[in-house]
Short mmCIF file of C-alpha atoms and ligand atoms in Angstrom, two decimals:
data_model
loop_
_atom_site.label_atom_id
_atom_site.label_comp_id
_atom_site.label_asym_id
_atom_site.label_seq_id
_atom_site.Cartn_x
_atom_site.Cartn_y
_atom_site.Cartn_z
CA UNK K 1 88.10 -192.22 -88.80
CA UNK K 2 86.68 -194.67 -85.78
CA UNK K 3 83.64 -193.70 -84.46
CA UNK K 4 83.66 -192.17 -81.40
CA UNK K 5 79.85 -192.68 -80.61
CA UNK K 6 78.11 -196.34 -81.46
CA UNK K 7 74.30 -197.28 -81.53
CA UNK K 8 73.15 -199.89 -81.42
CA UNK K 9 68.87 -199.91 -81.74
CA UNK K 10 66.98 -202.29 -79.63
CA UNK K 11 63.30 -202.95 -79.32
CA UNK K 12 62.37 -199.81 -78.17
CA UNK K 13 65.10 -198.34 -77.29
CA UNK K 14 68.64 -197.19 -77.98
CA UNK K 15 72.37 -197.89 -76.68
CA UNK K 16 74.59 -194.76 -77.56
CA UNK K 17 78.08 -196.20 -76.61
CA UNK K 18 81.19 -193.35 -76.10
CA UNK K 19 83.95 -195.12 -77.90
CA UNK K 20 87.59 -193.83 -77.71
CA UNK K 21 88.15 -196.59 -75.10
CA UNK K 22 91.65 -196.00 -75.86
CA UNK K 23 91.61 -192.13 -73.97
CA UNK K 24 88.97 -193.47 -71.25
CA UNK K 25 86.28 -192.32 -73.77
CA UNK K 26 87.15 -188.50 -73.18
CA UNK K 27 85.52 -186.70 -74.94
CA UNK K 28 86.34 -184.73 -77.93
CA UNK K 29 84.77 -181.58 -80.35
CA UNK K 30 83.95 -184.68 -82.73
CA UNK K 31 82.35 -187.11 -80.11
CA UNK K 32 80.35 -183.94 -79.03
CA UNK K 33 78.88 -183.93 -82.50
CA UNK K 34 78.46 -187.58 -82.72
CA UNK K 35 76.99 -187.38 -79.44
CA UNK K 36 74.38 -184.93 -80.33
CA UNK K 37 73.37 -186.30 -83.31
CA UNK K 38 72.75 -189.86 -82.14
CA UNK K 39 70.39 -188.19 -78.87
CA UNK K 40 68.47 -186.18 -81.69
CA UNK K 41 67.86 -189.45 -84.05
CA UNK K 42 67.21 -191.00 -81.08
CA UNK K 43 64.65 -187.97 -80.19
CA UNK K 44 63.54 -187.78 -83.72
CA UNK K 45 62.80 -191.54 -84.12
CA UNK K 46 58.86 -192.54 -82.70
CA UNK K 47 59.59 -196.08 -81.78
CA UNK K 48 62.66 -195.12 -79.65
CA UNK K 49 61.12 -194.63 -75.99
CA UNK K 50 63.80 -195.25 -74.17
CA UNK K 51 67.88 -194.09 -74.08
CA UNK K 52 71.17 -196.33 -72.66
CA UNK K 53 74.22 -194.47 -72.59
CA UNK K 54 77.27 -196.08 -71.53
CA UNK K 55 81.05 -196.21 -72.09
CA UNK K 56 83.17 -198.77 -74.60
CA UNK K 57 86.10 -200.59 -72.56
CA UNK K 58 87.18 -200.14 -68.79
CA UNK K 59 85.85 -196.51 -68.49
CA UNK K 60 82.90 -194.55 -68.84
CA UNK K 61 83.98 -191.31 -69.55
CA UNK K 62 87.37 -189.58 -68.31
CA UNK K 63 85.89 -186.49 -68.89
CA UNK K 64 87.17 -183.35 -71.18
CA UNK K 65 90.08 -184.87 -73.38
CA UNK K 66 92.85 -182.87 -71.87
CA UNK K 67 94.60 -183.04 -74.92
CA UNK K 68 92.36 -180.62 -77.42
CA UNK K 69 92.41 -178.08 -74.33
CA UNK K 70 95.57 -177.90 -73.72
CA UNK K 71 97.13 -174.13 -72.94
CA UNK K 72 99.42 -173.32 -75.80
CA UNK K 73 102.18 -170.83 -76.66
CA UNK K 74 99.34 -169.01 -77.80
CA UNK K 75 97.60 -168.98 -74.46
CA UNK K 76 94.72 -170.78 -72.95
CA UNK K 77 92.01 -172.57 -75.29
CA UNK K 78 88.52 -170.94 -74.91
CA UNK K 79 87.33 -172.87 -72.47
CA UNK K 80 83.77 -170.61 -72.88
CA UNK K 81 83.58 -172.26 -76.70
CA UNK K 82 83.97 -175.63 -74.75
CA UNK K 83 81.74 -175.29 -72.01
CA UNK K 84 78.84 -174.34 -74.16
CA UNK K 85 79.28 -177.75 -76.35
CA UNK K 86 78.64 -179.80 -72.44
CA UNK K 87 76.23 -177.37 -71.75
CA UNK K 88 73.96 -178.17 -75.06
CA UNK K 89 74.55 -182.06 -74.23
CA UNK K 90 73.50 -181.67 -70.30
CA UNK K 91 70.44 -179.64 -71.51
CA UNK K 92 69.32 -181.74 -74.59
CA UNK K 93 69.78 -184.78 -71.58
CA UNK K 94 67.21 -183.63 -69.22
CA UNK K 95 65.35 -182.28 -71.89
CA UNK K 96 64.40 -185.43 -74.04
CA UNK K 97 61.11 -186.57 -73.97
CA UNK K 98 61.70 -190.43 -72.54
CA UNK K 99 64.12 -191.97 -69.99
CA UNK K 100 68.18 -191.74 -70.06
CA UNK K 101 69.55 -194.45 -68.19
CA UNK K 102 73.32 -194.45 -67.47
CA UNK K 103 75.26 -197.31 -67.73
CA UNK K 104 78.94 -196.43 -65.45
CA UNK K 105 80.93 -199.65 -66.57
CA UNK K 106 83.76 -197.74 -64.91
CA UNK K 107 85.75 -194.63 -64.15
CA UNK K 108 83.19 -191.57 -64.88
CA UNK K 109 85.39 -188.40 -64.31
CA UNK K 110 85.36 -184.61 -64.56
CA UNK K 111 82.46 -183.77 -67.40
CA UNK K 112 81.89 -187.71 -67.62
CA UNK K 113 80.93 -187.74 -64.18
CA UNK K 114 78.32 -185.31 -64.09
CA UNK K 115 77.06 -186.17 -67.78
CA UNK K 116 76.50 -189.74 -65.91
CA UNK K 117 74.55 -187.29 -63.07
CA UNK K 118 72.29 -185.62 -66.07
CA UNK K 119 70.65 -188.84 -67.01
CA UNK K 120 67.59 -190.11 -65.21
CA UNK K 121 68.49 -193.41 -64.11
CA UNK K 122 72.14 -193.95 -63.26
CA UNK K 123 73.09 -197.80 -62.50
CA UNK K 124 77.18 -198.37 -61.79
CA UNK K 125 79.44 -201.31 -61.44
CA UNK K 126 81.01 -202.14 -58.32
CA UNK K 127 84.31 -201.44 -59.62
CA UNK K 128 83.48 -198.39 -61.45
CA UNK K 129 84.08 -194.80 -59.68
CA UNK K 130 83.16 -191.49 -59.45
CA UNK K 131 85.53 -188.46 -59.48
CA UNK K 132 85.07 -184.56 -59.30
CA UNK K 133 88.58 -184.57 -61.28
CA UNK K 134 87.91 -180.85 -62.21
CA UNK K 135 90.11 -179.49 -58.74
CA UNK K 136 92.69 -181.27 -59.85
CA UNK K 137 93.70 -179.44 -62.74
CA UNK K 138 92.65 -176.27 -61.25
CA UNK K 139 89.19 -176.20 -62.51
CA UNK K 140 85.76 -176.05 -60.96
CA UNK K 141 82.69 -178.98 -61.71
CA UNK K 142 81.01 -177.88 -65.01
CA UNK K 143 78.19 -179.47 -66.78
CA UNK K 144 75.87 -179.11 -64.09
CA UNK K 145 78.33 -180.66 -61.03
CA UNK K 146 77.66 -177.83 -58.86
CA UNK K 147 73.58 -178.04 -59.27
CA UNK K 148 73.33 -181.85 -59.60
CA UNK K 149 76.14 -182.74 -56.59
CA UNK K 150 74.32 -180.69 -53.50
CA UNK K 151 71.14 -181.49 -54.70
CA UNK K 152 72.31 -185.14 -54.95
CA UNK K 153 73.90 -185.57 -52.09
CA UNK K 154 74.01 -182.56 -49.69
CA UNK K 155 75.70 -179.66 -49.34
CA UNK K 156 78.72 -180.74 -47.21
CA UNK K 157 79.86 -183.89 -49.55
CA UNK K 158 79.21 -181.87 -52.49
CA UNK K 159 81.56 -179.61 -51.19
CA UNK K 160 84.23 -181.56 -50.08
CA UNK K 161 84.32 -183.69 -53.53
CA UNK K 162 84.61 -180.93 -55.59
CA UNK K 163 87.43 -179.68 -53.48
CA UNK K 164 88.53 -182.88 -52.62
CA UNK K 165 88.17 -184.57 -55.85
CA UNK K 166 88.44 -187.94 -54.48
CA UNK K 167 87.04 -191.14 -56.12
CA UNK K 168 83.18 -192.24 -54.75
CA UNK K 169 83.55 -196.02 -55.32
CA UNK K 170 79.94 -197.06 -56.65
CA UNK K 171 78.11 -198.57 -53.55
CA UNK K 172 79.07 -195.56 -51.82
CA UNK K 173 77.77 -193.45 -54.01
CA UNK K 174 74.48 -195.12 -54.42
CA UNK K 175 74.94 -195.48 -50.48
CA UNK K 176 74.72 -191.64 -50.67
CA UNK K 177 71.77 -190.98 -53.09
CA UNK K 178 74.33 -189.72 -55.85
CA UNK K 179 73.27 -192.93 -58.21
CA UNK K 180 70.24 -195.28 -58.48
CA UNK K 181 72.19 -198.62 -57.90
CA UNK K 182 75.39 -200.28 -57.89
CA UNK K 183 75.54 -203.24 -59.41
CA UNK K 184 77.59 -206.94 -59.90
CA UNK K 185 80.15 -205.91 -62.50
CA UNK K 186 79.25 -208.97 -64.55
CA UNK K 187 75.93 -208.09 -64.20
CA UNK K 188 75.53 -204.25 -65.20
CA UNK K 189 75.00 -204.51 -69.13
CA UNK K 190 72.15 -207.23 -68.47
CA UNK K 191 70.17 -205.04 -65.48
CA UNK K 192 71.07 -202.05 -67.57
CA UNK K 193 69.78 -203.57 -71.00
CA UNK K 194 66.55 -204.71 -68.93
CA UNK K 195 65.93 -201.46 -67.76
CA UNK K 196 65.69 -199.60 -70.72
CA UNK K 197 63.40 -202.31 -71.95
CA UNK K 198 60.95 -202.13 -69.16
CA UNK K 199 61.13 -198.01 -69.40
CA UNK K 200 60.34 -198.50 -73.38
CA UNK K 201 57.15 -200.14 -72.52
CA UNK K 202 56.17 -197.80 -69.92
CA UNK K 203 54.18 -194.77 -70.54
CA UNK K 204 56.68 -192.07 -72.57
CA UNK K 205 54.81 -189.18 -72.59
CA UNK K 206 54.11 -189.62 -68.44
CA UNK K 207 57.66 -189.96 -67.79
CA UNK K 208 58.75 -186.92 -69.71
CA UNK K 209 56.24 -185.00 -67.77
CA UNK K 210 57.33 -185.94 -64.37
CA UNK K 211 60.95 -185.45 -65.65
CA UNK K 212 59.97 -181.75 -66.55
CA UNK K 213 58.42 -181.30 -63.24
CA UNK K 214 61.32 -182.62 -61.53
CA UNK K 215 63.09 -179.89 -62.49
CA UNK K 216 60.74 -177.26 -61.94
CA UNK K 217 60.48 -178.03 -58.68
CA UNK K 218 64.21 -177.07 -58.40
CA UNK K 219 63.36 -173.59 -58.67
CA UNK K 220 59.61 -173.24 -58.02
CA UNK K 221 57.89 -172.75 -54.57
CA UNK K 222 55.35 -175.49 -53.49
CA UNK K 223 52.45 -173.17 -55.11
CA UNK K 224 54.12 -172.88 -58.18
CA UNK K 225 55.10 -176.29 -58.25
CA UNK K 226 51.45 -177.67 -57.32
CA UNK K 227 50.00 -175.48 -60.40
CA UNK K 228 52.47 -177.20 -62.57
CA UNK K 229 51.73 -180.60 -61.50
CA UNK K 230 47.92 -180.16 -62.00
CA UNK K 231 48.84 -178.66 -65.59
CA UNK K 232 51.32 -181.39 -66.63
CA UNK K 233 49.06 -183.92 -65.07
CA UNK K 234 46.05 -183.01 -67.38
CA UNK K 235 48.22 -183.16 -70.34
CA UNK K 236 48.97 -186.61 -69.05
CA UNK K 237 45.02 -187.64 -68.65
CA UNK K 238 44.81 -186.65 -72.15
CA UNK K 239 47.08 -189.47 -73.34
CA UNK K 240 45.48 -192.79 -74.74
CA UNK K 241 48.82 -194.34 -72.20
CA UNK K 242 46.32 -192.79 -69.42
CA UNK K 243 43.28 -194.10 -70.57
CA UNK K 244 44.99 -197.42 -70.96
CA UNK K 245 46.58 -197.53 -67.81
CA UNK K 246 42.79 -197.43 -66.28
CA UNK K 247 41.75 -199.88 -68.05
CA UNK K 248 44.29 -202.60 -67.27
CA UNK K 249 44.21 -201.79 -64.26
CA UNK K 250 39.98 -202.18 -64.27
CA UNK K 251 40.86 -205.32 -66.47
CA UNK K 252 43.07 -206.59 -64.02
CA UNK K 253 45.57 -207.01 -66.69
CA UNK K 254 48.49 -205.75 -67.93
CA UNK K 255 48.31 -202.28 -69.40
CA UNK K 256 49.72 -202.23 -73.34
CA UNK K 257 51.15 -198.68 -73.41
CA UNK K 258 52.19 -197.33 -76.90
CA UNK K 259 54.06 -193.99 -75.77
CA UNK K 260 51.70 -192.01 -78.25
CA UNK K 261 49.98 -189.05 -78.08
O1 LIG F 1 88.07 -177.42 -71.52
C1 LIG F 1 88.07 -177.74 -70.33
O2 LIG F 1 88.99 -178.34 -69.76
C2 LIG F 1 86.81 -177.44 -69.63
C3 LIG F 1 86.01 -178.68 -69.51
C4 LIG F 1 86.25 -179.48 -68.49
C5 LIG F 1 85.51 -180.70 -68.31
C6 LIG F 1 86.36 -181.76 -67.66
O3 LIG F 1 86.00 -182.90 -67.82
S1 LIG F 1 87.73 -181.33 -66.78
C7 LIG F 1 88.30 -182.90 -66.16
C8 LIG F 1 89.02 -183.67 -67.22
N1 LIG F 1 89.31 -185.01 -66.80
C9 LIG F 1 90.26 -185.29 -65.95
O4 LIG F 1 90.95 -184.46 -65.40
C10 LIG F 1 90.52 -186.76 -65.73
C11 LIG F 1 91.85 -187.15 -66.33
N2 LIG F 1 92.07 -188.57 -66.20
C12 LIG F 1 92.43 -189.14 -65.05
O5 LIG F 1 92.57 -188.52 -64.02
C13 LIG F 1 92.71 -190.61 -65.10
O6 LIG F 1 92.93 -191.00 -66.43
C14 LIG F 1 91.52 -191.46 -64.53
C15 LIG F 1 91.46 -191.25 -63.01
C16 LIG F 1 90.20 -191.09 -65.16
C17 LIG F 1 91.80 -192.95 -64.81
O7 LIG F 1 93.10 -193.28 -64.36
P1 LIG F 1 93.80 -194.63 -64.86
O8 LIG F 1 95.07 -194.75 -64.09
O9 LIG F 1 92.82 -195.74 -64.75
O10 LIG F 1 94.08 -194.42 -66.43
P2 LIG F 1 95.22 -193.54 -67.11
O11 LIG F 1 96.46 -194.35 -67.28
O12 LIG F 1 95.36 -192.23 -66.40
O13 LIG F 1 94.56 -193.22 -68.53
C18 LIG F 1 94.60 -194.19 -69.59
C19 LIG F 1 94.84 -193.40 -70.87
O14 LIG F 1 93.78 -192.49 -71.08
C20 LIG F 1 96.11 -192.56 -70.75
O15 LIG F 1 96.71 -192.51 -72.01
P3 LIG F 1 98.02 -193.40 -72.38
O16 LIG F 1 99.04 -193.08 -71.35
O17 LIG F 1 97.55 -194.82 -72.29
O18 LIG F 1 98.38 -192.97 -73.75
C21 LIG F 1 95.56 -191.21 -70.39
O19 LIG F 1 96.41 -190.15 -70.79
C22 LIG F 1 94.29 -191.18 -71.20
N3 LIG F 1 93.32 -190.24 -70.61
C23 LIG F 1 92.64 -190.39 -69.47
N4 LIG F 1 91.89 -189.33 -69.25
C24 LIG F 1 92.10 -188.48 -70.28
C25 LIG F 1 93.03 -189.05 -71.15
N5 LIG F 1 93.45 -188.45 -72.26
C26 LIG F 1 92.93 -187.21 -72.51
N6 LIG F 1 92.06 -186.61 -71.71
C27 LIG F 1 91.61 -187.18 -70.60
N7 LIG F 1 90.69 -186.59 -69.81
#
């Protein structure tokens, strides 16, 4: 059987490719697995610091592959049994411990839209595009669309793409605060591949802190949220990244950080 999911390990850091180029990279129960299992090696491996996902061919990700959930004689798949398979990838996402950037080399639609909107750093091509396909096939944004799209970019375009479910070329939607950047096709592997390796050499443990308190904050009040930061900001004085940091920056060099505890 082809594999749906490729990595590919770098200094540092890891690509995790979707690969069923021929279905736009929709994904499947097996590329769920695949998927999972390359984050947690990825997770599970101490030199890995850093995480690229992005898409094999023209798309990214159409989204759910239509096919496997299609309503039978039988009646309708269980779409719950689904949904909790995107669920456990959106939360093992924003849970990892280092930086997810998101490669879009094209179309990201339906659950391969907002899996794009789970990662930390989301570049795009120029070409590529963003879709809230869900409305048209009378469903509503899942893995996180309705959290991550307000929050992203306001309540009244969050609205209107989900009901919409128009394309956001890229530039518009970096335009809009929905993605970091949107970049020269030609030029989105090399940025993207750059990025990861600057995030690999930056201090881990720091940036998985900040990502946990990032979302906190999405549900705490300012006091709550000010405890956590003084909390999560000892743990980060503890690491030898902090101590290091200090001294480079005493040294007036550059700091060597190791991502260790
Ligand atoms: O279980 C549940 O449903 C709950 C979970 C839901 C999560 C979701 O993601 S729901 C949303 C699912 N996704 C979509 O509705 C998007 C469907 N795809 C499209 O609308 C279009 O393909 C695109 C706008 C993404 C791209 O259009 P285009 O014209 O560039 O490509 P195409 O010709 O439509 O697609 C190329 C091939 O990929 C084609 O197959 P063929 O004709 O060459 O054999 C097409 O059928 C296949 N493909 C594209 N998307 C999917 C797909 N096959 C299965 N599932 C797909 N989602």
């Amino acid at each position: 059987m082809p594999m749906t999911i490729l990595v590919e390990k770098h200094q540092g850091y890891r690509q995790i490719s979707l690969n069923r180029p021929d279905r736009l990279n929709a994904l499947n129960a097996e590329m769920h697995r695949a998927l999972i299992a390359a984050l947690s090696e990825a997770e599970a491996d101490a030199e890995c610091r850093a995480i690229l996902v992005t898409g094999a061919g023209r798309a990214f990700c159409a989204g759910q592959d239509l096919a496997d959930v299609a309503v039978k004689d039988d009646g309708p798949p269980d779409l719950k049994e689904v949904l909790e398979r995107y669920n456990g990838l959106v939360r093992k996402l924003r849970a990892l411990a280092m930086p997810v950037v998101c490669a879009v080399n094209g179309v990201a639609a339906g659950a391969g839209a907002n899996l794009a909107l789970a990662c930390d750093i989301v570049l795009a091509a120029k070409s590529a595009n963003f879709i809230q396909a869900f409305a048209r096939i009378g469903l509503i944004p899942d893995c996180g669309g309705t959290w991550f799209l307000p929050r992203l970019v306001g309540a009244a375009r969050a609205r209107a793409l989900a009901i919409l479910a128009e394309p956001v070329a890229a530039e518009r939607a970096a335009e809009w605060g929905l993605i970091w950047q949107a970049v020269d096709d030609d030029r989105l592997m090399a940025e993207a591949h750059a990025l990861a390796a600057r995030l690999a050499r930056q201090a881990t443990i720091g940036i998985a802190l900040a990502k946990r308190a990032f979302d906190a904050a999405e549900t705490n009040t300012l006091d709550t949220q000010l405890d956590l930061e003084r909390d999560l900001q000892d743990e980060a004085g503890h690491t030898p990244d902090y101590a290091e940091g200090v001294r480079a920056f005493l040294e007036r060099r550059a700091a060597n950080f190791t991502g260790r505890r």
